[in-house]
Tab-separated table of C-alpha atoms in Angstrom:
chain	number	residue	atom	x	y	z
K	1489	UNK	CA	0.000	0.000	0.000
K	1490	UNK	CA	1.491	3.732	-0.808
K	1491	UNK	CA	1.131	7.065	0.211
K	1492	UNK	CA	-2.605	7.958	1.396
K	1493	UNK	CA	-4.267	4.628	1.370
K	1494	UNK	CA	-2.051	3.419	4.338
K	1495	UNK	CA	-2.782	6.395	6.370
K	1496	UNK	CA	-6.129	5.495	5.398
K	1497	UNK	CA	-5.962	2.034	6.348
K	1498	UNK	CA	-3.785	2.844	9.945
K	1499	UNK	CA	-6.807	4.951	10.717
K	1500	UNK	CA	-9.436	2.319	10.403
K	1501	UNK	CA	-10.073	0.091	13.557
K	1502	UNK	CA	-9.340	-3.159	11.605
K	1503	UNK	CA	-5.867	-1.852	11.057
K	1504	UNK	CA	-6.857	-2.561	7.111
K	1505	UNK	CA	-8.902	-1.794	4.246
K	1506	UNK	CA	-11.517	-2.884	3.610
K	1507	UNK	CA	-11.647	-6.070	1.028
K	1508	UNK	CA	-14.199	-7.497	-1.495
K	1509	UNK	CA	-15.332	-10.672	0.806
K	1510	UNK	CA	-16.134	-7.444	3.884
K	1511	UNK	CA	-19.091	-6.618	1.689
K	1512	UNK	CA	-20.251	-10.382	0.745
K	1513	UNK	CA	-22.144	-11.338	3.883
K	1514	UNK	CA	-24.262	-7.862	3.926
K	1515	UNK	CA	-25.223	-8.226	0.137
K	1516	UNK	CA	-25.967	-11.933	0.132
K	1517	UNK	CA	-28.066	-11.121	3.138
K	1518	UNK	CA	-29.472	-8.292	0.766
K	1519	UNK	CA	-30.293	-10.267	-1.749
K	1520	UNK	CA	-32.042	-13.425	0.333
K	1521	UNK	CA	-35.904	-13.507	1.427
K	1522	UNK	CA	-34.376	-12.798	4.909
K	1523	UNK	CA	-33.647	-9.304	3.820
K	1524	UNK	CA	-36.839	-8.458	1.607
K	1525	UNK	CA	-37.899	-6.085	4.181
K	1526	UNK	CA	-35.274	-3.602	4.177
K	1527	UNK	CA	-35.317	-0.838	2.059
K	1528	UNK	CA	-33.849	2.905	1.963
K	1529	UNK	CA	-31.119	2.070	4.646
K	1530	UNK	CA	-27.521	3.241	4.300
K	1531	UNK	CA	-25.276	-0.071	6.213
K	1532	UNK	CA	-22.124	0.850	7.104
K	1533	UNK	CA	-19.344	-1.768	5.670
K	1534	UNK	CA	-16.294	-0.048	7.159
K	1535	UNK	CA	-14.522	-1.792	9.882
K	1536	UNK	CA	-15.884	0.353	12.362
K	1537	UNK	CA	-14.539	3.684	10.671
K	1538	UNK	CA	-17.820	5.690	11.615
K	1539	UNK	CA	-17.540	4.429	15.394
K	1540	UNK	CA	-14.086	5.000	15.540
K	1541	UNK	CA	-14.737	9.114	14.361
K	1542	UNK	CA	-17.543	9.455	16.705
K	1543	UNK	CA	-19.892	9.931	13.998
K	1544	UNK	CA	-23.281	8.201	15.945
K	1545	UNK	CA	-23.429	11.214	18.622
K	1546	UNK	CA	-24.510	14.111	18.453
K	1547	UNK	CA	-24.196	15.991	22.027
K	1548	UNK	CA	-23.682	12.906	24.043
K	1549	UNK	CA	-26.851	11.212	22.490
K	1550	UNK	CA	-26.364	8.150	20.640
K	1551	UNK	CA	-28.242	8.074	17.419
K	1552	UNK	CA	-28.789	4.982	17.590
């Protein structure tokens, strides 16, 4: 890895980036029955990168 995409990947809570088989679970999960009733959601593949820059709370509430 060069330049910005280490920094990048230092930064990230895995220690990595993020690789093809991250994503596989979520869209096979997606793409089954099991997941037929979500719709208009943004999921978060990252390796925790929105946890890790405090990006759920908002004045000490969670937005979760």
């Amino acid at each position: 890895m060069a330049g910005g995409a280490q920094v990048i990947a230092e930064g990230n809570p895995m220690g990595r980036l993020g690789r093809p088989e991250d994503i596989a679970g979520a869209i096979v999960y997606l793409a089954s029955r099991a997941g037929s009733h979500v719709n208009g959601e943004a999921i978060a593949i990252d390796g925790g990168a929105v946890w890790a820059r405090g990006e759920l709370m908002r004045g000490g509430d969670s937005k979760l």
